[in-house]
Tab-separated table of N, CA and C in Angstrom:
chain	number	residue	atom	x	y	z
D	1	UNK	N	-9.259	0.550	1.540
D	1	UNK	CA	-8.432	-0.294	0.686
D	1	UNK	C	-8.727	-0.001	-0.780
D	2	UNK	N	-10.106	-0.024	-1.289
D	2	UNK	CA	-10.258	0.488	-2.618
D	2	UNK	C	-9.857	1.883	-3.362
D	3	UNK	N	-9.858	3.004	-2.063
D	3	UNK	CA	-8.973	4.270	-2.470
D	3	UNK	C	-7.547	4.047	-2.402
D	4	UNK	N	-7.259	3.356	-1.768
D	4	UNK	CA	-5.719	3.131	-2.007
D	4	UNK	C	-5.370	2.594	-3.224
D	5	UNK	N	-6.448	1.634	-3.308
D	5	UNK	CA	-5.632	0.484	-5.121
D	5	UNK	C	-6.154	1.691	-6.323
D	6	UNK	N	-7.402	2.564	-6.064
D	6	UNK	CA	-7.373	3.276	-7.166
D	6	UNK	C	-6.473	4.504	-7.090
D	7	UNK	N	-5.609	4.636	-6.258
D	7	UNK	CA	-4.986	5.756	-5.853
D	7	UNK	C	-3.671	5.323	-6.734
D	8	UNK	N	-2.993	4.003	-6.378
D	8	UNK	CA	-1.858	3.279	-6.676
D	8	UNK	C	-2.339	3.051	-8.363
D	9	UNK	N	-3.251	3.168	-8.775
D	9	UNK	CA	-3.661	2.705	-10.576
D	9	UNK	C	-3.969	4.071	-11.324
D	10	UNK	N	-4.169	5.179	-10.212
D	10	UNK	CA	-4.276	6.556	-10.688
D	10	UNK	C	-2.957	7.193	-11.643
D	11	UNK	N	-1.794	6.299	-10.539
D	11	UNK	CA	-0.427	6.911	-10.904
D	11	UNK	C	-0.213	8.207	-10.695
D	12	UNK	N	-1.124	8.831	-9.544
D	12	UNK	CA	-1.207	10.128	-8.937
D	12	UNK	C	-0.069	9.741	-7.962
D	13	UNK	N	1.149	10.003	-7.880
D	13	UNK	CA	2.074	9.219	-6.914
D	13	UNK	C	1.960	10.000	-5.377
D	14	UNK	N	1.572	11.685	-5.444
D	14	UNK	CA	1.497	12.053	-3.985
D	14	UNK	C	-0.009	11.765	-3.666
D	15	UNK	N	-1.147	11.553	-4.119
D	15	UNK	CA	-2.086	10.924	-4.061
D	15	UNK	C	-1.814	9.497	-3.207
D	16	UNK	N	-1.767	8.627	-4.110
D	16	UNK	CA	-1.376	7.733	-3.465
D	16	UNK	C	-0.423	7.199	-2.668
D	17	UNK	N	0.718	8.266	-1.882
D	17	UNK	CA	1.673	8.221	-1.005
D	17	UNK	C	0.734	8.817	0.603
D	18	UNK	N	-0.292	9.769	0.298
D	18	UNK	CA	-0.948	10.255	0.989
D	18	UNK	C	-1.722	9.324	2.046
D	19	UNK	N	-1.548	7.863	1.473
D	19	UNK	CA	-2.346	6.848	2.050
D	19	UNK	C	-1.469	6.328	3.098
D	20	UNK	N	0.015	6.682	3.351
D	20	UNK	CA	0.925	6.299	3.827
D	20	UNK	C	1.288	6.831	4.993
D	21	UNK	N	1.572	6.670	6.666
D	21	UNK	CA	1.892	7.695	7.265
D	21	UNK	C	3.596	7.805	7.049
D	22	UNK	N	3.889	9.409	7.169
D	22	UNK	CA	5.202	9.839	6.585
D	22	UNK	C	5.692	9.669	8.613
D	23	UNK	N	5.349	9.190	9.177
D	23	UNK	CA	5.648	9.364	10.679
D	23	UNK	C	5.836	7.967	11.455
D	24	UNK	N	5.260	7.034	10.829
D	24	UNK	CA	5.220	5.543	10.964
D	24	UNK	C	5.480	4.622	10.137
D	25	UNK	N	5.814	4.985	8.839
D	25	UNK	CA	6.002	3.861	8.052
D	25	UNK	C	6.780	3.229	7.805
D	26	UNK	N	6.847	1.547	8.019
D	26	UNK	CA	7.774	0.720	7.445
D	26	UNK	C	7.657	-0.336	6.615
D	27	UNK	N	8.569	-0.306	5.537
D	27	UNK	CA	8.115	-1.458	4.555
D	27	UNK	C	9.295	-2.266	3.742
D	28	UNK	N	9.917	-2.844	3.378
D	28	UNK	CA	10.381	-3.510	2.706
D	28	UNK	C	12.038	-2.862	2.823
D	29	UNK	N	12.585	-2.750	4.478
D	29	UNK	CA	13.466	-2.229	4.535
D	29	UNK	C	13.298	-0.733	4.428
D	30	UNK	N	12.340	-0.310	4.063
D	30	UNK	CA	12.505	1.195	3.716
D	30	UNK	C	11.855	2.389	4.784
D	31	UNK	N	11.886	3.407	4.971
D	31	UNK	CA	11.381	3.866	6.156
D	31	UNK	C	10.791	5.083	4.466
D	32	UNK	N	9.682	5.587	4.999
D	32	UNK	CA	8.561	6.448	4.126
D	32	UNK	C	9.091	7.095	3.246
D	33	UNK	N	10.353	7.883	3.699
D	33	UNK	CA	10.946	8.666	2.705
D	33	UNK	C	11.442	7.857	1.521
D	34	UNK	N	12.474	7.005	1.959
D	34	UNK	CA	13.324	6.381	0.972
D	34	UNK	C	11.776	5.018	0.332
D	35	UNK	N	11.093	4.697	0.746
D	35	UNK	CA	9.494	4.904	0.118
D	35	UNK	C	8.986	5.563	-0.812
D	36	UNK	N	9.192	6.857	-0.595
D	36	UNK	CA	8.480	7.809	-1.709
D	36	UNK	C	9.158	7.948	-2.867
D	37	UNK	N	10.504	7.938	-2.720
D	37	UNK	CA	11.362	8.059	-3.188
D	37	UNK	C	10.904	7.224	-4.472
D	38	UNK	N	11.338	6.016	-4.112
D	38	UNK	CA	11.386	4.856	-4.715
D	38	UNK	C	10.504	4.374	-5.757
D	39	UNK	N	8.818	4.877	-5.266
D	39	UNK	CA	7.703	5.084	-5.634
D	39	UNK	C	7.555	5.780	-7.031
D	40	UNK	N	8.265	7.240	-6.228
D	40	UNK	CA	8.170	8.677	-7.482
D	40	UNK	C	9.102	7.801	-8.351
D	41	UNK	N	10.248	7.415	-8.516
D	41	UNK	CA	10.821	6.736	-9.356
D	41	UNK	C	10.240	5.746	-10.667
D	42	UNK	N	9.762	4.815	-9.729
D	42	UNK	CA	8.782	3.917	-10.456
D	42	UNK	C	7.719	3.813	-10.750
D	43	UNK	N	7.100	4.427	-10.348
D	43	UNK	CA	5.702	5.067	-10.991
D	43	UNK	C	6.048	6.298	-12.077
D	44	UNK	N	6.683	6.972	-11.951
D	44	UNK	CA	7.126	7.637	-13.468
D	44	UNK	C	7.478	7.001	-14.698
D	45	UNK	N	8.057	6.279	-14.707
D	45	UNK	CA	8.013	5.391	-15.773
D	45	UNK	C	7.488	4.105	-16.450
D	46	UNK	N	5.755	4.355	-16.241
D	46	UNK	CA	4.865	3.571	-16.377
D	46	UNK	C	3.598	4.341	-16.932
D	47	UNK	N	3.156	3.831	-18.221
D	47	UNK	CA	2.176	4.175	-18.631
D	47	UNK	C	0.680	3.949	-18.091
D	48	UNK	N	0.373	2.882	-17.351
D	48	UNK	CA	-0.758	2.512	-16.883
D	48	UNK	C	0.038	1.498	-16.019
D	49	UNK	N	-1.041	1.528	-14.732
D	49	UNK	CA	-0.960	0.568	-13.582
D	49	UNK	C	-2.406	-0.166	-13.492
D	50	UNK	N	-2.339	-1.391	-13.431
D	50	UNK	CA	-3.962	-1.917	-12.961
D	50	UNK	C	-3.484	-3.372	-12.273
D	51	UNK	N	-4.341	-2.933	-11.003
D	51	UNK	CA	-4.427	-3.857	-9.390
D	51	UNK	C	-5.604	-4.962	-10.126
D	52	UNK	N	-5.825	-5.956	-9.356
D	52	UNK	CA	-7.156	-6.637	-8.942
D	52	UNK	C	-6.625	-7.088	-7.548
D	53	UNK	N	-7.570	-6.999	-6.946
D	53	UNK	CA	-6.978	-7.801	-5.272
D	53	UNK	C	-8.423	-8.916	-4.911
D	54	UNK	N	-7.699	-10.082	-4.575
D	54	UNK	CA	-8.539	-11.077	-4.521
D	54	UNK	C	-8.285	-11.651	-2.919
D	55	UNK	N	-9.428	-12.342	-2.321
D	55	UNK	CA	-8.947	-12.893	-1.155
D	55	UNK	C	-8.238	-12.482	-0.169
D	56	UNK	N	-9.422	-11.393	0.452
D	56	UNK	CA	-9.064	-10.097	0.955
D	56	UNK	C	-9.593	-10.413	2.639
D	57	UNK	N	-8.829	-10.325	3.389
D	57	UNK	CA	-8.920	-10.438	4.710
D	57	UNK	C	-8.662	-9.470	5.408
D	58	UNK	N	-9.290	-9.421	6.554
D	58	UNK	CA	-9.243	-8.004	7.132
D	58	UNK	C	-9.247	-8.629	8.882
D	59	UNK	N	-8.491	-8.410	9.255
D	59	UNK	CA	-8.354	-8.497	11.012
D	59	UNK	C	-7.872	-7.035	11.565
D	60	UNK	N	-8.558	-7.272	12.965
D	60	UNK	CA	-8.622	-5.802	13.841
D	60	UNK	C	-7.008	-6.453	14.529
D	61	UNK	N	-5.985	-5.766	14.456
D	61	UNK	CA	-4.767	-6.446	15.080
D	61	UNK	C	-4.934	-6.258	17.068
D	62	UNK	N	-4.512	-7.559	17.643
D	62	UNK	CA	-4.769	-8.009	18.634
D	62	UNK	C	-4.088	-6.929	19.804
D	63	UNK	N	-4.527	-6.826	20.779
D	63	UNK	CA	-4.094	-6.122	22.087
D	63	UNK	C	-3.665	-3.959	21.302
D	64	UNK	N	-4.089	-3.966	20.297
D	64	UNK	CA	-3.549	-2.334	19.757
D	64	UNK	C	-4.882	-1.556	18.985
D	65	UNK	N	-5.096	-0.759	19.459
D	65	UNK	CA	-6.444	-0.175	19.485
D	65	UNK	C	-6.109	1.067	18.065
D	66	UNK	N	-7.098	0.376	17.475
D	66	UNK	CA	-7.156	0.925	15.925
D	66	UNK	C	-6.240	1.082	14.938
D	67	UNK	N	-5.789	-0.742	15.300
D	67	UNK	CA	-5.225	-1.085	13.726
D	67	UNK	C	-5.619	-2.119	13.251
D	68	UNK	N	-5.638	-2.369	11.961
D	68	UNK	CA	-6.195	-3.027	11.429
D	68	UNK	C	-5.088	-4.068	10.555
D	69	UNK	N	-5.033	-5.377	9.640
D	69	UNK	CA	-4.230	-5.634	9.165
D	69	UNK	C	-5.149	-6.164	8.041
D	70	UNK	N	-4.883	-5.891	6.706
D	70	UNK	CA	-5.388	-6.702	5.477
D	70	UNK	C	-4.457	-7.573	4.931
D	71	UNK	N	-4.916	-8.539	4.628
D	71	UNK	CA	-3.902	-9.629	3.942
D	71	UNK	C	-4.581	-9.842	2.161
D	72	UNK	N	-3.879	-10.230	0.905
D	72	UNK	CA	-5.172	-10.236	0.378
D	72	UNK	C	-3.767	-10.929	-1.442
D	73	UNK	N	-4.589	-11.700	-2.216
D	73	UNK	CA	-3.673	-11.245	-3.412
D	73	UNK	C	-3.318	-10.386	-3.929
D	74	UNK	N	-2.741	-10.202	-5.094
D	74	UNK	CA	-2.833	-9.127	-5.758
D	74	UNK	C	-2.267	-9.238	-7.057
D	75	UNK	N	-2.963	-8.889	-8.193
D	75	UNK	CA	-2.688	-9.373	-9.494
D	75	UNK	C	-1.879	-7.696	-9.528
D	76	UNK	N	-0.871	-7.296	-10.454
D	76	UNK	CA	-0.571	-6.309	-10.467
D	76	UNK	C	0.222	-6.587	-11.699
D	77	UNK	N	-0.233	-5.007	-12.764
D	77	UNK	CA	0.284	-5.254	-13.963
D	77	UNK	C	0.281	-3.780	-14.398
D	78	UNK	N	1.935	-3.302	-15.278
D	78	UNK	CA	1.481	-2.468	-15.273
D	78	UNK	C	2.501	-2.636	-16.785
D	79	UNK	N	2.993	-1.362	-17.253
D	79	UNK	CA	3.348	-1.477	-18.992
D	79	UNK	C	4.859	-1.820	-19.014
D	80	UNK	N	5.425	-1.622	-17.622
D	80	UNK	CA	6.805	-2.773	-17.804
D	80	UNK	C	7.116	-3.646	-16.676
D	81	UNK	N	5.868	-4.223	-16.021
D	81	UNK	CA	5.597	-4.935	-15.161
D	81	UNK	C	4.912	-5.485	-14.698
D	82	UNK	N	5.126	-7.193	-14.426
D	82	UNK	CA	3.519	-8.096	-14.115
D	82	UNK	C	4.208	-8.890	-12.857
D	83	UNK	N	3.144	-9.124	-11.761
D	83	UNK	CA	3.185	-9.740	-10.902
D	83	UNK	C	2.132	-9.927	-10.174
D	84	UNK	N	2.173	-11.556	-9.579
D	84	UNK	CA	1.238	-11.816	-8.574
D	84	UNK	C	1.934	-12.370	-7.517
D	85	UNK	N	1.403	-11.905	-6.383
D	85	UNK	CA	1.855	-12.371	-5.061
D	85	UNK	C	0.699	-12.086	-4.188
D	86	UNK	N	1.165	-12.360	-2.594
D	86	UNK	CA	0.476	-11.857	-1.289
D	86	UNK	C	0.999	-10.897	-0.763
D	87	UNK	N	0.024	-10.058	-0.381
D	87	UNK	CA	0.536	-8.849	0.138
D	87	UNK	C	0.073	-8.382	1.295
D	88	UNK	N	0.848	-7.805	2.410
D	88	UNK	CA	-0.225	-7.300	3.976
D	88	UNK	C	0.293	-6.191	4.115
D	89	UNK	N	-0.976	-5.348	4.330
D	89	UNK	CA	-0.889	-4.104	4.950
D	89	UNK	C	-1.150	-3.714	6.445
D	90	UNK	N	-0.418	-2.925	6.941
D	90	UNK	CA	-1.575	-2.890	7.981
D	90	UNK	C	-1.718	-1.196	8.414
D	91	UNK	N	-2.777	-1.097	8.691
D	91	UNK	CA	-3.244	0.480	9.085
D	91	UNK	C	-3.467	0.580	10.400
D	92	UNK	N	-3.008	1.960	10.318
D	92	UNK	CA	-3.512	2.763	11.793
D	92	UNK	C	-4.427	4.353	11.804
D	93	UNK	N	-5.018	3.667	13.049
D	93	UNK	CA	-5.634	5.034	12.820
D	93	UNK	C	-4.887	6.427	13.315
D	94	UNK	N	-5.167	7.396	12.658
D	94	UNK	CA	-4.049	8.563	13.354
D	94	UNK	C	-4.711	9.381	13.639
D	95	UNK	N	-4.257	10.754	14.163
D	95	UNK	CA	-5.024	11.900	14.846
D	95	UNK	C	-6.154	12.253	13.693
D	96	UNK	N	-6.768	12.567	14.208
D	96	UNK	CA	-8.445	13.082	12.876
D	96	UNK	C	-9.218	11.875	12.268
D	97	UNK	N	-8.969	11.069	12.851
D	97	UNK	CA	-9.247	9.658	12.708
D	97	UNK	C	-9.144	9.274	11.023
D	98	UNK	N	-8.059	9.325	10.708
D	98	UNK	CA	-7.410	9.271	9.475
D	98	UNK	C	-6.819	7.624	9.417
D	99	UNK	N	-7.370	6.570	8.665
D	99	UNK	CA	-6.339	5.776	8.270
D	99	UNK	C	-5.278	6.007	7.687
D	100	UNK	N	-3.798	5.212	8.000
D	100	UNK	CA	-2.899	5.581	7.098
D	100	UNK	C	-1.774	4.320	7.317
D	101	UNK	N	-1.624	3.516	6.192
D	101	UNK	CA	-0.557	2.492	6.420
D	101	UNK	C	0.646	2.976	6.702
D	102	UNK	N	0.890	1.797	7.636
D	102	UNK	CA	1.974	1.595	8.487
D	102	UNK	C	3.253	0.471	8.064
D	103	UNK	N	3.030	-0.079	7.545
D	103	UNK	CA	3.580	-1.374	7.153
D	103	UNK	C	2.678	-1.708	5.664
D	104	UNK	N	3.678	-2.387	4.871
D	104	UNK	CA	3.203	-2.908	3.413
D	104	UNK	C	4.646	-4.140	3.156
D	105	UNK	N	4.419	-5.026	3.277
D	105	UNK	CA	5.130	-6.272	2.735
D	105	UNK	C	4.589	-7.557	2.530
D	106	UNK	N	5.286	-8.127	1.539
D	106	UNK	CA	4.841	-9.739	1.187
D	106	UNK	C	4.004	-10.379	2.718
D	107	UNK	N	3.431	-11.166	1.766
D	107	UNK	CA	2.336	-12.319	3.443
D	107	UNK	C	2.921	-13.563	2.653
């Protein structure tokens, strides 16, 4: 989780897309591509990004063998954008025993 938020504050955008599986992912209506997409978009036109994540929960998700789900705040601010909300991720593990989110939307 901490390489991901410094990945996402790097503004390294394939860096931090890398955290994503391009084979499983769903999020906010969007399937990975139209994801990246969206990402490379908006992360280009931002001078600095900076996370804090507070009230960070972590469950092993029930009856599915090596995933995990984080729930957690998230202060997020960046040079034409501020927001706080809840946010859940949840990861899986993939071949090479690689985490890689699967899901990212509001909690």
């Amino acid at each position: 989780l901490q390489a991901w938020e410094e990945g996402w504050e790097s503004r390294n955008t394939p860096h931090y897309l890398s955290f994503y599986s391009p084979d499983h992912f769903q999020g906010d209506e969007k399937n990975f591509e139209q994801w990246s997409s969206h990402k490379q978009r908006v992360n280009a036109n931002k001078s600095y990004i900076r996370l804090a994540l507070h009230e960070i929960s972590i469950f092993r998700y029930p009856g599915v063998e090596g995933m995990v789900e984080f729930t957690f705040s998230q202060d997020y601010q960046s040079s034409n954008y501020n927001k706080i909300g809840r946010k859940r991720l949840y990861w899986q593990r993939e071949s090479g025993e690689q985490w890689r989110i699967i899901f990212e939307g509001s909690a």
